[in-house]
Structure formats: C-alpha cells, structure tokens
Amino acid sequence: MATASPAIRVNGLRKSYQKRSVLRGVDFEVARGSIFALLGSNGAGKTTVVRILSTLLRPDAGTASVHGFDVGSEPLRVRESISLTGQFAAVDEILTGRENLIMVGRLRRLGDPRGTADDLLDRFGLADAGGRRVGSYSGGMRRRLDIAMSLIGDPPVIFLDEPTTGLDPEGRIEVWHEIRKLARGGTTVLLTTQYLEEAEKLADRIAILHEGTIIVSGTLAELRKLLPPARVEHVEQQPTLEEVFLSVVGKQA
Amino acid sequence: MTRHVLGDTAVMLDRSIKHVTRSLDTIITVTIMPIAFLLLFRFVFGGAIQADTDNYTNYLMPGILLIAIASGISYTGFRLFMDMKSGIFERFHSMPIARSSVLWGHVLTSLVSNAISVAVIIGVGVVIGFRSSAGLLAWLAVAGVLTLFTLALTWLAVIPGLTASTPDGASAFSYPLVFLPFVSSAFVPTATMPGPLRAFAENQPVTAIVDAIRALFGQQPVGNDIWLALAWCSAILVVAYAFAMAAYRRRIA
C-alpha cells in the first residue's frame, strides 16, 4: 500500500433498488488525510455510496476500494480500516456513554478499553455524563459520543454520514471542530452533507452528487471558477441570524 | 476467527443482558401473565376441570412454562427491531467483528432471560402446591427440552425482528404462539375435545412437549412423547433458522 495511493477510490458505481436507479456510475477519489465532502440533496444517493464503502451494501456494478482494499473481495480488511458514523446516531441508548465506548473498544480488541473510554470521554467533554444512560443525552452529546465511538482503534478512514443533521448551531460547531482535528491527525474523512456551508467550511475537496452521478468535483476555489467572476459591489452586511444567535449565547463560529 | 466469534458474542450478550436487566418491566410482563394463568386455572377453573390427576398444579405447570416462553421471545423480536431501526445494527456490521455474533447475542439473551422467567414461575408454582419427584436427570431433561423449545421460538422471533416495519409487528407474531397451549393437552385432557379440534390438539407440538415434560416431572415413563417433542422443536428450529438467515442476508450485504 503506497502512501501516495488514494484512501478511497470509486469507479463506475451503480446501484438500483427495484426499478429505481439510485447510483448511475459514480467515480471519485479521496486523497489520504483529506476531508472530502459528498454534497447532495435528500435522496441523491449519498448514503448509498457510504453504505457500499462500509461493506453494508453490494453495488450492482463498479468497484470501490478503501485504504487499498476492495470492498467486494476484502470486506473484512475494509472494516478493519474504517469507522462509520451514521445519519441516525448509532449509539446504545440503554447503556451509559462509558459502556458504549467500552463495548466498541472490546469489539475492536483494544488492550485497555476502559482507559480508552475515559480518554475519549474527557476529550469530547463527556466526562461528567459518562456514567449516565445515553437515553438522557442531548442531540449534540449523542453525536459527540457517536464520533468518539468511531475513533476507537484509530481507523485511517472515517465515514461521517450527515454528521450534523438535526443538531443545533452549537452542536454543529462542536462536531466541525472534531472533524477538523481528525483530519489534522492524518485521518481521511468522507463526509456527506446537504448543508452547503458545512462543505464549504470543512472540505478540502467537494463533489456534488446529483441524480446518481457526480456532476462536478474539485476544491472550493475550482468550483467557484465555474461561475462568472465575482463583481465588486457595496452591500450593507447585516449579521445573519446564526451570527446573532452564536454571539448572544457566547460561541464563535 | 473462532476466538473472535466467542469474544464478540460475549460482548453482544453482555450488552443485550443489560437491556433486559435495565428494563425489569420486560421480565415482569413476561412472568405476570403466565402466573395469572397459573392462578386462574389452579383456583378458578381447576375445580371444574376433570384432568384425572390428584394435583392439578402439577398438571398445569408444563403448559404455563411454554406460555411464558412463547410470550418471552417476543422481546427478542422487539429488541432486534430496535437495533435495526437505531442504526447500531449497521454500526456493528461495519466493524471488524464476527457478524454472526450480532444475532447470537440476542438469541443467547433470550435463553438467559427465559430461563429466569421459568425459574420464577416454578417458584410461584411450588408456593401454590407444585411438587415433583423428579431426580436430577429428569430435571436436566426438562431443562434441555425447554432450552431447545426456547431456541426454536427465538429464531422464529428473529424473522419478524429483521423484517417488521413497526415495533408492534416485530412482537405481535407471538400472540398465536401464546394461544397454542390452550388447544393442547396443557390444561385439559384432549379426549374431552370435539373431533377435529381433538385431532389438531393431539398432533400439534405443544401437546407432545407438555406430555413429555409432565411425564418427566411425575417420574412417569416418557415413551415416544420425548422424541416427538424433540423432533418438533428441532424441526421448528431448523426451519426458523433457515428463514431467519435468509431474512438476514436480505438486510445485509
């Protein structure tokens, strides 16, 4: 596995459910250690791509490899290399936060699942809540726990399927902060989102998935070049409601 | 890999058992109804039933235990359904674990929680006059038959757990199973029933299982009943397991 090879490589991916064709030939590559955003509206097929890459679904045609392993022929090696954080935070509500982390640590065969759990609870600001059942957590805490669970075992590639859907602005900023830290640590992040701003703020490269194919992809600067150059205009800049909200509750975007 | 199967199944069992012990209402619900039937038949209907026995509580016991198991397994369907819905099922399947451990964790939990309910009900039975002269070997045989019966019905419960679209659908399938002992030799001798009903009652699995357990408890010769009971349980187990695995493969790549 050469370090220069991409962390994720997708070629000609197709998938239909009954007669409905969801993916009609998807191609993209994600460089190691980068944040790649798959942008698209609801039903564009983002989740289907993530499910195929995380070995939960077989494509009808096309190939995909993650961390150098083919998802079809080496699914176990792929699973060793990834973590999936789903759209609906997949945490166990009846267990405590700490028990959730220990469970994943044991399944990933860590030497010291308890120690790892305590470290992650600290790191994600959940130390006080660690002994409480997840059922009592807020949406933001749940999502942070979900991401913390994904980090156990230090997988080189992480899939975040709509990680901020349903979160309040503060929760979203906390999650963004964690995603940036991940990429700085060398983890490859594939992020799906329907929020344009999220892709703009986080991603090194952005691909727009529309009606089953990638219609454009590139860096933000490259995508901007697709439109006529910016004109200089004088516009009175009103603060957005989000800026107002964040400033009165005392957080910085 | 074998070591992983056992280790991963142990983690899953631990998780699922916590779900049971932290919602004690499920154990109470599961034991209350059979205990109510036990009291109802012993003290209300019992006096009018000619069962040709000097201890009607002894006569009742096997059928009551089967009712308890038939209602207990519906929680396996329910818990599995909730795992599918919450996304934790997919999280487990995207991890480098023995995938079979996900279902086996639920199945083993069903064996443990049903064993607890059965023990509680036998305890109540003893209080109201249940007596058995059975030796250790006969008790072990009873435990074996009940375990096989639980295992068979639990795999049956896995099918709606994986395929249902509502939580009610995932657990409602057990209602007819709970009803089956009423049309068997569990409460009255089948000889008192009219023709077609009697034919059904004498040839359905509950009658064979009840007769076998009753004979074991009473130190009577078990005859063919035990083999018939084991054959029924094994057949249900094999068919249910096959359908459950087919449903499982449709849900996961």
Short mmCIF file of C-alpha atoms in Angstrom, two decimals:
data_model
loop_
_atom_site.label_atom_id
_atom_site.label_comp_id
_atom_site.label_asym_id
_atom_site.label_seq_id
_atom_site.Cartn_x
_atom_site.Cartn_y
_atom_site.Cartn_z
CA MET A 1 0.00 0.00 0.00
CA ALA A 2 1.80 3.08 -1.22
CA THR A 3 1.04 6.16 0.83
CA ALA A 4 0.56 8.08 -2.38
CA SER A 5 -2.40 5.95 -3.45
CA PRO A 6 -5.79 7.45 -2.61
CA ALA A 7 -7.54 6.44 0.60
CA ILE A 8 -10.80 5.89 -1.25
CA ARG A 9 -11.21 5.08 -4.92
CA VAL A 10 -14.63 4.65 -6.53
CA ASN A 11 -15.11 3.63 -10.16
CA GLY A 12 -18.37 3.36 -12.10
CA LEU A 13 -20.51 2.56 -9.07
CA ARG A 14 -24.11 1.62 -9.89
CA LYS A 15 -26.96 0.62 -7.64
CA SER A 16 -30.69 0.24 -8.21
CA TYR A 17 -33.48 -0.57 -5.80
CA GLN A 18 -36.13 -2.45 -7.75
CA LYS A 19 -36.60 -0.24 -10.83
CA ARG A 20 -35.30 2.93 -9.22
CA SER A 21 -31.74 3.66 -10.21
CA VAL A 22 -30.01 5.44 -7.31
CA LEU A 23 -26.38 5.45 -8.47
CA ARG A 24 -25.70 5.65 -12.21
CA GLY A 25 -21.94 5.48 -12.46
CA VAL A 26 -20.23 7.29 -9.60
CA ASP A 27 -16.48 7.99 -9.77
CA PHE A 28 -14.29 9.82 -7.31
CA GLU A 29 -11.05 9.59 -5.35
CA VAL A 30 -10.21 10.83 -1.90
CA ALA A 31 -6.61 11.67 -1.02
CA ARG A 32 -5.16 10.40 2.25
CA GLY A 33 -5.59 12.68 5.22
CA SER A 34 -8.05 14.97 3.46
CA ILE A 35 -11.65 15.90 4.13
CA PHE A 36 -13.88 15.09 1.19
CA ALA A 37 -17.48 16.28 1.14
CA LEU A 38 -20.13 14.48 -0.85
CA LEU A 39 -22.78 17.10 -1.30
CA GLY A 40 -26.30 16.44 -2.46
CA SER A 41 -29.95 16.89 -1.69
CA ASN A 42 -32.04 14.29 0.12
CA GLY A 43 -32.28 11.11 -1.91
CA ALA A 44 -29.31 11.93 -4.12
CA GLY A 45 -27.64 8.64 -3.16
CA LYS A 46 -25.07 9.87 -0.64
CA THR A 47 -25.99 7.31 1.98
CA THR A 48 -25.99 4.54 -0.65
CA VAL A 49 -22.36 5.42 -1.52
CA VAL A 50 -21.38 5.34 2.16
CA ARG A 51 -23.19 2.03 2.73
CA ILE A 52 -21.33 0.46 -0.19
CA LEU A 53 -17.97 1.81 1.02
CA SER A 54 -18.61 0.48 4.53
CA THR A 55 -19.45 -3.04 3.20
CA LEU A 56 -23.12 -2.87 4.22
CA LEU A 57 -24.41 -2.99 0.66
CA ARG A 58 -23.16 -4.56 -2.55
CA PRO A 59 -23.07 -2.43 -5.69
CA ASP A 60 -24.73 -3.74 -8.88
CA ALA A 61 -21.70 -2.68 -10.88
CA GLY A 62 -18.44 -0.82 -10.46
CA THR A 63 -15.59 -1.13 -7.99
CA ALA A 64 -14.64 0.62 -4.81
CA SER A 65 -11.58 0.35 -2.63
CA VAL A 66 -10.87 1.76 0.79
CA HIS A 67 -7.35 2.04 2.21
CA GLY A 68 -6.19 -0.13 -0.68
CA PHE A 69 -8.70 -2.94 -0.07
CA ASP A 70 -11.51 -3.86 -2.43
CA VAL A 71 -14.91 -3.64 -0.71
CA GLY A 72 -16.22 -6.68 -2.58
CA SER A 73 -13.33 -9.13 -2.20
CA GLU A 74 -11.71 -7.98 1.06
CA PRO A 75 -14.61 -6.70 3.16
CA LEU A 76 -13.02 -7.67 6.48
CA ARG A 77 -9.84 -5.70 5.70
CA VAL A 78 -12.01 -2.75 4.73
CA ARG A 79 -13.90 -2.98 8.03
CA GLU A 80 -10.58 -3.00 9.88
CA SER A 81 -9.69 0.27 8.16
CA ILE A 82 -12.89 2.26 8.63
CA SER A 83 -15.41 3.63 11.04
CA LEU A 84 -18.96 4.57 10.17
CA THR A 85 -20.96 7.25 11.89
CA GLY A 86 -24.46 7.06 10.58
CA GLN A 87 -27.07 9.67 9.92
CA PHE A 88 -29.06 8.47 12.90
CA ALA A 89 -26.56 8.40 15.72
CA ALA A 90 -25.95 4.70 16.25
CA VAL A 91 -25.38 4.64 19.96
CA ASP A 92 -26.93 2.32 22.51
CA GLU A 93 -29.47 4.36 24.48
CA ILE A 94 -29.81 1.94 27.36
CA LEU A 95 -26.08 1.73 28.06
CA THR A 96 -24.14 4.64 29.57
CA GLY A 97 -21.77 6.69 27.44
CA ARG A 98 -18.80 4.94 29.03
CA GLU A 99 -20.31 1.49 28.44
CA ASN A 100 -20.89 2.34 24.77
CA LEU A 101 -17.21 3.23 24.37
CA ILE A 102 -16.01 0.18 26.29
CA MET A 103 -18.23 -2.05 24.16
CA VAL A 104 -16.69 -0.74 20.93
CA GLY A 105 -13.21 -0.97 22.47
CA ARG A 106 -13.76 -4.63 23.32
CA LEU A 107 -15.11 -5.36 19.84
CA ARG A 108 -12.01 -3.70 18.37
CA ARG A 109 -9.89 -5.79 20.75
CA LEU A 110 -8.11 -2.95 22.47
CA GLY A 111 -5.76 -3.75 25.31
CA ASP A 112 -7.35 -1.25 27.69
CA PRO A 113 -10.93 -0.45 26.63
CA ARG A 114 -11.68 1.33 29.93
CA GLY A 115 -8.70 3.65 29.71
CA THR A 116 -9.52 4.48 26.11
CA ALA A 117 -13.13 5.15 27.06
CA ASP A 118 -12.11 7.56 29.82
CA ASP A 119 -9.69 9.39 27.50
CA LEU A 120 -12.37 9.83 24.86
CA LEU A 121 -14.99 10.97 27.39
CA ASP A 122 -12.53 13.66 28.51
CA ARG A 123 -11.63 14.66 25.00
CA PHE A 124 -15.26 15.02 23.91
CA GLY A 125 -16.42 16.86 27.02
CA LEU A 126 -18.50 13.92 28.21
CA ALA A 127 -16.56 13.04 31.37
CA ASP A 128 -19.40 14.12 33.68
CA ALA A 129 -22.06 12.43 31.56
CA GLY A 130 -20.08 9.21 31.07
CA GLY A 131 -21.93 7.32 33.80
CA ARG A 132 -25.38 8.36 32.60
CA ARG A 133 -27.54 6.44 30.18
CA VAL A 134 -27.30 7.79 26.65
CA GLY A 135 -31.11 8.00 26.55
CA SER A 136 -30.81 11.13 28.68
CA TYR A 137 -28.21 12.84 26.40
CA SER A 138 -28.92 15.87 24.20
CA GLY A 139 -28.61 15.54 20.42
CA GLY A 140 -25.18 17.16 20.44
CA MET A 141 -23.84 14.94 23.23
CA ARG A 142 -25.14 11.89 21.44
CA ARG A 143 -23.44 12.88 18.20
CA ARG A 144 -20.17 13.59 20.01
CA LEU A 145 -20.36 10.17 21.65
CA ASP A 146 -21.11 8.67 18.24
CA ILE A 147 -17.99 10.27 16.76
CA ALA A 148 -15.93 9.27 19.80
CA MET A 149 -17.04 5.65 19.24
CA SER A 150 -15.84 5.95 15.64
CA LEU A 151 -12.36 6.98 16.72
CA ILE A 152 -11.72 3.88 18.82
CA GLY A 153 -8.96 1.79 17.30
CA ASP A 154 -7.73 4.76 15.22
CA PRO A 155 -9.15 3.70 11.86
CA PRO A 156 -7.38 5.51 8.99
CA VAL A 157 -10.66 6.29 7.19
CA ILE A 158 -13.85 7.64 8.74
CA PHE A 159 -17.24 7.97 7.08
CA LEU A 160 -19.49 10.62 8.54
CA ASP A 161 -22.95 10.36 7.06
CA GLU A 162 -24.69 13.71 7.62
CA PRO A 163 -22.93 14.22 10.96
CA THR A 164 -24.71 17.47 11.84
CA THR A 165 -28.26 16.81 10.64
CA GLY A 166 -30.67 17.68 13.44
CA LEU A 167 -28.08 19.46 15.59
CA ASP A 168 -28.41 22.99 16.94
CA PRO A 169 -25.80 25.56 15.84
CA GLU A 170 -23.59 24.99 18.88
CA GLY A 171 -23.69 21.23 18.44
CA ARG A 172 -22.80 21.66 14.78
CA ILE A 173 -19.76 23.78 15.60
CA GLU A 174 -18.54 21.25 18.17
CA VAL A 175 -18.79 18.49 15.56
CA TRP A 176 -16.98 20.61 12.94
CA HIS A 177 -14.22 21.24 15.42
CA GLU A 178 -13.77 17.50 15.98
CA ILE A 179 -13.77 16.75 12.26
CA ARG A 180 -11.01 19.31 11.66
CA LYS A 181 -8.96 17.78 14.50
CA LEU A 182 -9.35 14.34 12.93
CA ALA A 183 -8.04 15.46 9.56
CA ARG A 184 -5.14 17.28 11.21
CA GLY A 185 -4.24 13.97 12.86
CA GLY A 186 -3.96 12.31 9.43
CA THR A 187 -7.35 10.59 9.27
CA THR A 188 -9.14 10.58 5.94
CA VAL A 189 -12.70 11.86 6.33
CA LEU A 190 -15.51 11.25 3.87
CA LEU A 191 -18.37 13.47 4.85
CA THR A 192 -21.83 13.55 3.35
CA THR A 193 -23.93 16.61 3.88
CA GLN A 194 -26.81 18.56 2.49
CA TYR A 195 -25.56 21.76 4.10
CA LEU A 196 -23.57 23.80 1.59
CA GLU A 197 -21.96 25.81 4.35
CA GLU A 198 -20.69 22.65 6.03
CA ALA A 199 -18.92 21.50 2.88
CA GLU A 200 -17.56 25.00 2.32
CA LYS A 201 -16.16 25.30 5.85
CA LEU A 202 -14.66 21.83 6.23
CA ALA A 203 -13.82 20.13 2.99
CA ASP A 204 -10.57 20.09 1.03
CA ARG A 205 -12.49 18.80 -1.94
CA ILE A 206 -16.18 18.79 -2.70
CA ALA A 207 -18.17 16.56 -5.05
CA ILE A 208 -21.77 17.24 -5.92
CA LEU A 209 -23.85 14.10 -6.31
CA HIS A 210 -26.98 14.73 -8.31
CA GLU A 211 -29.39 12.18 -9.78
CA GLY A 212 -26.94 9.34 -9.28
CA THR A 213 -23.76 10.83 -10.74
CA ILE A 214 -21.06 13.25 -9.64
CA ILE A 215 -21.79 16.34 -11.72
CA VAL A 216 -18.87 18.45 -10.50
CA SER A 217 -15.98 17.98 -8.14
CA GLY A 218 -12.95 19.96 -7.06
CA THR A 219 -11.71 22.34 -4.43
CA LEU A 220 -13.93 25.22 -3.36
CA ALA A 221 -11.81 27.59 -5.46
CA GLU A 222 -12.20 25.37 -8.52
CA LEU A 223 -15.95 25.14 -8.05
CA ARG A 224 -16.18 28.91 -7.71
CA LYS A 225 -14.49 29.29 -11.09
CA LEU A 226 -17.45 27.53 -12.66
CA LEU A 227 -19.44 30.71 -12.17
CA PRO A 228 -18.68 34.15 -13.64
CA PRO A 229 -16.02 36.03 -11.63
CA ALA A 230 -17.22 37.96 -8.62
CA ARG A 231 -18.23 41.56 -9.19
CA VAL A 232 -17.31 44.15 -6.62
CA GLU A 233 -20.43 45.60 -5.07
CA HIS A 234 -21.08 47.64 -2.00
CA VAL A 235 -23.57 45.77 0.12
CA GLU A 236 -24.50 46.65 3.66
CA GLN A 237 -23.62 43.45 5.52
CA GLN A 238 -26.31 42.57 8.03
CA PRO A 239 -25.38 39.95 10.61
CA THR A 240 -27.04 36.65 9.91
CA LEU A 241 -29.41 35.23 12.46
CA GLU A 242 -26.87 32.50 13.11
CA GLU A 243 -24.19 35.07 13.96
CA VAL A 244 -26.62 36.82 16.29
CA PHE A 245 -27.58 33.55 17.93
CA LEU A 246 -23.98 32.49 18.42
CA SER A 247 -22.87 35.84 19.75
CA VAL A 248 -25.66 36.10 22.32
CA VAL A 249 -25.06 32.56 23.56
CA GLY A 250 -21.33 33.26 23.57
CA LYS A 251 -19.85 30.91 20.94
CA GLN A 252 -17.59 31.59 17.97
CA ALA A 253 -18.21 30.06 14.55
CA MET B 1 -11.65 -16.39 13.96
CA THR B 2 -13.38 -18.83 16.36
CA ARG B 3 -11.94 -16.94 19.30
CA HIS B 4 -13.38 -13.75 17.83
CA VAL B 5 -16.80 -15.33 17.43
CA LEU B 6 -16.84 -16.27 21.12
CA GLY B 7 -15.34 -12.98 22.32
CA ASP B 8 -17.61 -10.83 20.16
CA THR B 9 -20.67 -12.87 21.12
CA ALA B 10 -19.76 -12.37 24.78
CA VAL B 11 -19.68 -8.58 24.25
CA MET B 12 -23.05 -8.68 22.46
CA LEU B 13 -24.56 -10.90 25.15
CA ASP B 14 -23.30 -8.55 27.86
CA ARG B 15 -24.91 -5.59 26.08
CA SER B 16 -28.22 -7.31 25.46
CA ILE B 17 -28.42 -8.69 29.02
CA LYS B 18 -28.00 -5.11 30.29
CA HIS B 19 -31.04 -4.20 28.18
CA VAL B 20 -33.01 -6.90 29.99
CA THR B 21 -31.82 -6.11 33.49
CA ARG B 22 -32.33 -2.37 33.00
CA SER B 23 -35.89 -2.76 31.86
CA LEU B 24 -37.10 -5.14 34.54
CA ASP B 25 -40.65 -4.41 33.41
CA THR B 26 -40.00 -6.75 30.49
CA ILE B 27 -39.27 -9.66 32.86
CA ILE B 28 -42.28 -8.73 34.97
CA THR B 29 -44.56 -8.51 31.93
CA VAL B 30 -43.28 -11.84 30.73
CA THR B 31 -43.82 -13.61 34.06
CA ILE B 32 -47.02 -11.90 35.24
CA MET B 33 -49.28 -13.26 32.51
CA PRO B 34 -48.30 -16.93 32.90
CA ILE B 35 -48.52 -16.58 36.69
CA ALA B 36 -52.01 -15.10 36.30
CA PHE B 37 -52.98 -18.07 34.11
CA LEU B 38 -51.47 -20.43 36.67
CA LEU B 39 -53.52 -18.92 39.50
CA LEU B 40 -56.65 -18.68 37.33
CA PHE B 41 -56.56 -22.32 36.32
CA ARG B 42 -55.49 -23.58 39.72
CA PHE B 43 -58.02 -21.68 41.82
CA VAL B 44 -60.87 -20.65 39.45
CA PHE B 45 -61.30 -23.24 36.70
CA GLY B 46 -59.31 -26.05 38.29
CA GLY B 47 -62.15 -27.29 40.49
CA ALA B 48 -64.37 -27.86 37.45
CA ILE B 49 -61.74 -29.48 35.23
CA GLN B 50 -61.63 -33.27 35.23
CA ALA B 51 -58.00 -33.84 34.42
CA ASP B 52 -57.72 -37.20 36.11
CA THR B 53 -54.99 -36.03 38.46
CA ASP B 54 -54.68 -35.58 42.18
CA ASN B 55 -52.51 -32.47 41.80
CA TYR B 56 -53.82 -30.10 39.13
CA THR B 57 -50.93 -27.65 39.74
CA ASN B 58 -48.53 -30.37 38.59
CA TYR B 59 -50.75 -30.94 35.58
CA LEU B 60 -50.74 -27.22 34.67
CA MET B 61 -47.07 -26.47 35.11
CA PRO B 62 -45.63 -27.56 31.74
CA GLY B 63 -48.21 -25.60 29.72
CA ILE B 64 -47.71 -22.48 31.84
CA LEU B 65 -43.96 -22.65 31.25
CA LEU B 66 -44.47 -22.90 27.49
CA ILE B 67 -46.80 -19.86 27.58
CA ALA B 68 -44.12 -17.93 29.45
CA ILE B 69 -41.50 -18.79 26.83
CA ALA B 70 -43.84 -18.05 23.92
CA SER B 71 -44.51 -14.56 25.25
CA GLY B 72 -40.90 -14.02 26.38
CA ILE B 73 -39.40 -14.46 22.93
CA SER B 74 -41.45 -11.57 21.55
CA TYR B 75 -38.98 -9.25 23.30
CA THR B 76 -36.18 -10.72 21.19
CA GLY B 77 -38.08 -9.64 18.09
CA PHE B 78 -38.64 -6.23 19.63
CA ARG B 79 -35.02 -5.68 20.71
CA LEU B 80 -33.69 -6.78 17.34
CA PHE B 81 -36.13 -4.47 15.57
CA MET B 82 -34.95 -1.55 17.71
CA ASP B 83 -31.32 -2.35 16.81
CA MET B 84 -32.19 -2.29 13.12
CA LYS B 85 -34.05 0.99 13.45
CA SER B 86 -31.49 2.79 15.58
CA GLY B 87 -28.59 2.09 13.22
CA ILE B 88 -26.48 0.26 15.79
CA PHE B 89 -27.02 -2.94 13.77
CA GLU B 90 -25.23 -1.24 10.84
CA ARG B 91 -22.52 0.14 13.08
CA PHE B 92 -21.75 -3.40 14.28
CA HIS B 93 -21.78 -4.71 10.73
CA SER B 94 -19.31 -2.06 9.56
CA MET B 95 -16.86 -3.14 12.28
CA PRO B 96 -14.22 -5.89 12.01
CA ILE B 97 -16.14 -8.37 14.14
CA ALA B 98 -17.66 -11.80 13.65
CA ARG B 99 -21.00 -10.72 12.18
CA SER B 100 -22.83 -13.79 13.45
CA SER B 101 -22.24 -12.53 17.00
CA VAL B 102 -24.82 -9.76 16.46
CA LEU B 103 -27.74 -12.20 16.15
CA TRP B 104 -26.34 -14.78 18.57
CA GLY B 105 -26.06 -12.11 21.27
CA HIS B 106 -29.82 -11.62 21.07
CA VAL B 107 -30.54 -15.34 20.89
CA LEU B 108 -28.42 -16.17 23.94
CA THR B 109 -30.01 -13.29 25.84
CA SER B 110 -33.38 -14.83 25.10
CA LEU B 111 -32.20 -18.15 26.57
CA VAL B 112 -30.96 -16.44 29.74
CA SER B 113 -34.00 -14.21 30.28
CA ASN B 114 -36.47 -17.03 29.58
CA ALA B 115 -34.59 -19.29 31.99
CA ILE B 116 -35.05 -16.60 34.65
CA SER B 117 -38.80 -16.33 33.96
CA VAL B 118 -39.17 -20.10 34.03
CA ALA B 119 -37.36 -20.28 37.38
CA VAL B 120 -39.58 -17.52 38.83
CA ILE B 121 -42.75 -19.28 37.66
CA ILE B 122 -41.65 -22.65 39.03
CA GLY B 123 -41.01 -20.85 42.32
CA VAL B 124 -44.57 -19.50 42.35
CA GLY B 125 -45.80 -22.97 41.39
CA VAL B 126 -44.05 -24.51 44.39
CA VAL B 127 -45.74 -21.96 46.67
CA ILE B 128 -49.20 -22.97 45.45
CA GLY B 129 -48.57 -26.70 45.57
CA PHE B 130 -46.42 -27.80 42.65
CA ARG B 131 -44.44 -30.87 43.67
CA SER B 132 -42.11 -33.00 41.62
CA SER B 133 -40.46 -36.28 42.49
CA ALA B 134 -38.13 -35.89 39.53
CA GLY B 135 -34.44 -36.63 40.03
CA LEU B 136 -31.53 -34.60 38.72
CA LEU B 137 -31.54 -36.40 35.38
CA ALA B 138 -35.24 -35.74 34.79
CA TRP B 139 -34.80 -32.05 35.73
CA LEU B 140 -31.90 -31.82 33.29
CA ALA B 141 -34.08 -33.41 30.61
CA VAL B 142 -36.83 -30.84 31.31
CA ALA B 143 -34.25 -28.04 31.13
CA GLY B 144 -32.98 -29.47 27.84
CA VAL B 145 -36.43 -29.65 26.25
CA LEU B 146 -37.31 -26.12 27.41
CA THR B 147 -33.97 -24.79 26.16
CA LEU B 148 -34.48 -26.36 22.74
CA PHE B 149 -38.05 -25.01 22.65
CA THR B 150 -36.80 -21.50 23.57
CA LEU B 151 -34.04 -21.67 20.98
CA ALA B 152 -36.51 -22.72 18.26
CA LEU B 153 -39.03 -19.98 19.08
CA THR B 154 -36.27 -17.37 19.48
CA TRP B 155 -35.02 -17.99 15.94
CA LEU B 156 -38.65 -17.71 14.87
CA ALA B 157 -38.75 -14.32 16.64
CA VAL B 158 -35.64 -13.21 14.76
CA ILE B 159 -37.59 -13.28 11.47
CA PRO B 160 -40.11 -10.51 12.33
CA GLY B 161 -37.34 -8.71 14.24
CA LEU B 162 -35.43 -8.37 10.98
CA THR B 163 -38.36 -7.82 8.62
CA ALA B 164 -41.07 -5.95 10.54
CA SER B 165 -41.76 -2.32 9.74
CA THR B 166 -43.18 -1.38 13.16
CA PRO B 167 -42.22 -2.40 16.71
CA ASP B 168 -45.71 -3.86 17.18
CA GLY B 169 -45.25 -6.01 14.11
CA ALA B 170 -41.94 -7.24 15.49
CA SER B 171 -43.57 -8.61 18.64
CA ALA B 172 -47.20 -9.36 17.67
CA PHE B 173 -46.33 -12.66 15.96
CA SER B 174 -46.02 -14.29 19.38
CA TYR B 175 -49.75 -13.92 20.23
CA PRO B 176 -50.83 -17.04 18.29
CA LEU B 177 -47.93 -18.94 19.90
CA VAL B 178 -49.21 -17.97 23.34
CA PHE B 179 -52.64 -19.25 22.34
CA LEU B 180 -51.41 -22.64 21.11
CA PRO B 181 -51.15 -24.28 24.57
CA PHE B 182 -54.89 -23.66 25.12
CA VAL B 183 -55.69 -26.02 22.27
CA SER B 184 -53.47 -28.80 23.56
CA SER B 185 -53.20 -31.16 26.49
CA ALA B 186 -51.78 -28.32 28.64
CA PHE B 187 -54.95 -27.57 30.66
CA VAL B 188 -57.46 -30.30 29.88
CA PRO B 189 -57.14 -33.82 28.51
CA THR B 190 -57.53 -33.73 24.72
CA ALA B 191 -60.05 -36.59 24.92
CA THR B 192 -62.71 -34.10 26.03
CA MET B 193 -62.46 -32.06 22.81
CA PRO B 194 -64.74 -32.50 19.77
CA GLY B 195 -63.35 -34.43 16.75
CA PRO B 196 -61.42 -32.02 14.50
CA LEU B 197 -60.23 -29.90 17.44
CA ARG B 198 -59.05 -33.01 19.20
CA ALA B 199 -57.20 -34.14 16.08
CA PHE B 200 -55.44 -30.75 15.92
CA ALA B 201 -54.70 -30.71 19.65
CA GLU B 202 -53.22 -34.18 19.64
CA ASN B 203 -51.00 -33.53 16.65
CA GLN B 204 -49.58 -30.11 17.40
CA PRO B 205 -46.16 -29.68 19.02
CA VAL B 206 -47.33 -28.24 22.36
CA THR B 207 -49.16 -31.46 23.31
CA ALA B 208 -46.09 -33.61 22.74
CA ILE B 209 -43.85 -31.20 24.66
CA VAL B 210 -46.33 -30.80 27.53
CA ASP B 211 -46.84 -34.57 27.83
CA ALA B 212 -43.11 -35.20 27.80
CA ILE B 213 -42.39 -32.60 30.50
CA ARG B 214 -45.34 -33.77 32.60
CA ALA B 215 -44.03 -37.33 32.46
CA LEU B 216 -40.52 -36.20 33.43
CA PHE B 217 -41.82 -34.16 36.38
CA GLY B 218 -44.01 -37.06 37.53
CA GLN B 219 -41.31 -39.76 37.19
CA GLN B 220 -43.53 -41.49 34.61
CA PRO B 221 -42.21 -43.27 31.53
CA VAL B 222 -41.88 -40.62 28.79
CA GLY B 223 -42.46 -43.04 25.92
CA ASN B 224 -42.50 -41.57 22.46
CA ASP B 225 -43.52 -38.13 23.66
CA ILE B 226 -39.98 -37.05 24.39
CA TRP B 227 -38.78 -37.98 20.90
CA LEU B 228 -41.81 -36.36 19.32
CA ALA B 229 -41.20 -33.22 21.40
CA LEU B 230 -37.52 -33.11 20.43
CA ALA B 231 -38.39 -33.73 16.78
CA TRP B 232 -40.92 -30.88 16.77
CA CYS B 233 -38.52 -28.45 18.46
CA SER B 234 -35.64 -29.41 16.16
CA ALA B 235 -37.82 -29.09 13.06
CA ILE B 236 -39.09 -25.64 14.10
CA LEU B 237 -35.52 -24.63 14.93
CA VAL B 238 -34.12 -25.71 11.55
CA VAL B 239 -36.90 -24.08 9.52
CA ALA B 240 -36.93 -20.87 11.59
CA TYR B 241 -33.13 -20.60 11.43
CA ALA B 242 -33.15 -21.03 7.65
CA PHE B 243 -35.78 -18.31 7.19
CA ALA B 244 -34.07 -16.04 9.71
CA MET B 245 -30.73 -16.33 7.89
CA ALA B 246 -32.44 -15.66 4.55
CA ALA B 247 -34.05 -12.53 6.02
CA TYR B 248 -30.68 -11.56 7.49
CA ARG B 249 -28.90 -11.88 4.14
CA ARG B 250 -31.53 -9.68 2.51
CA ARG B 251 -30.85 -6.98 5.09
CA ILE B 252 -27.09 -7.02 4.95
CA ALA B 253 -24.61 -7.43 2.10
#
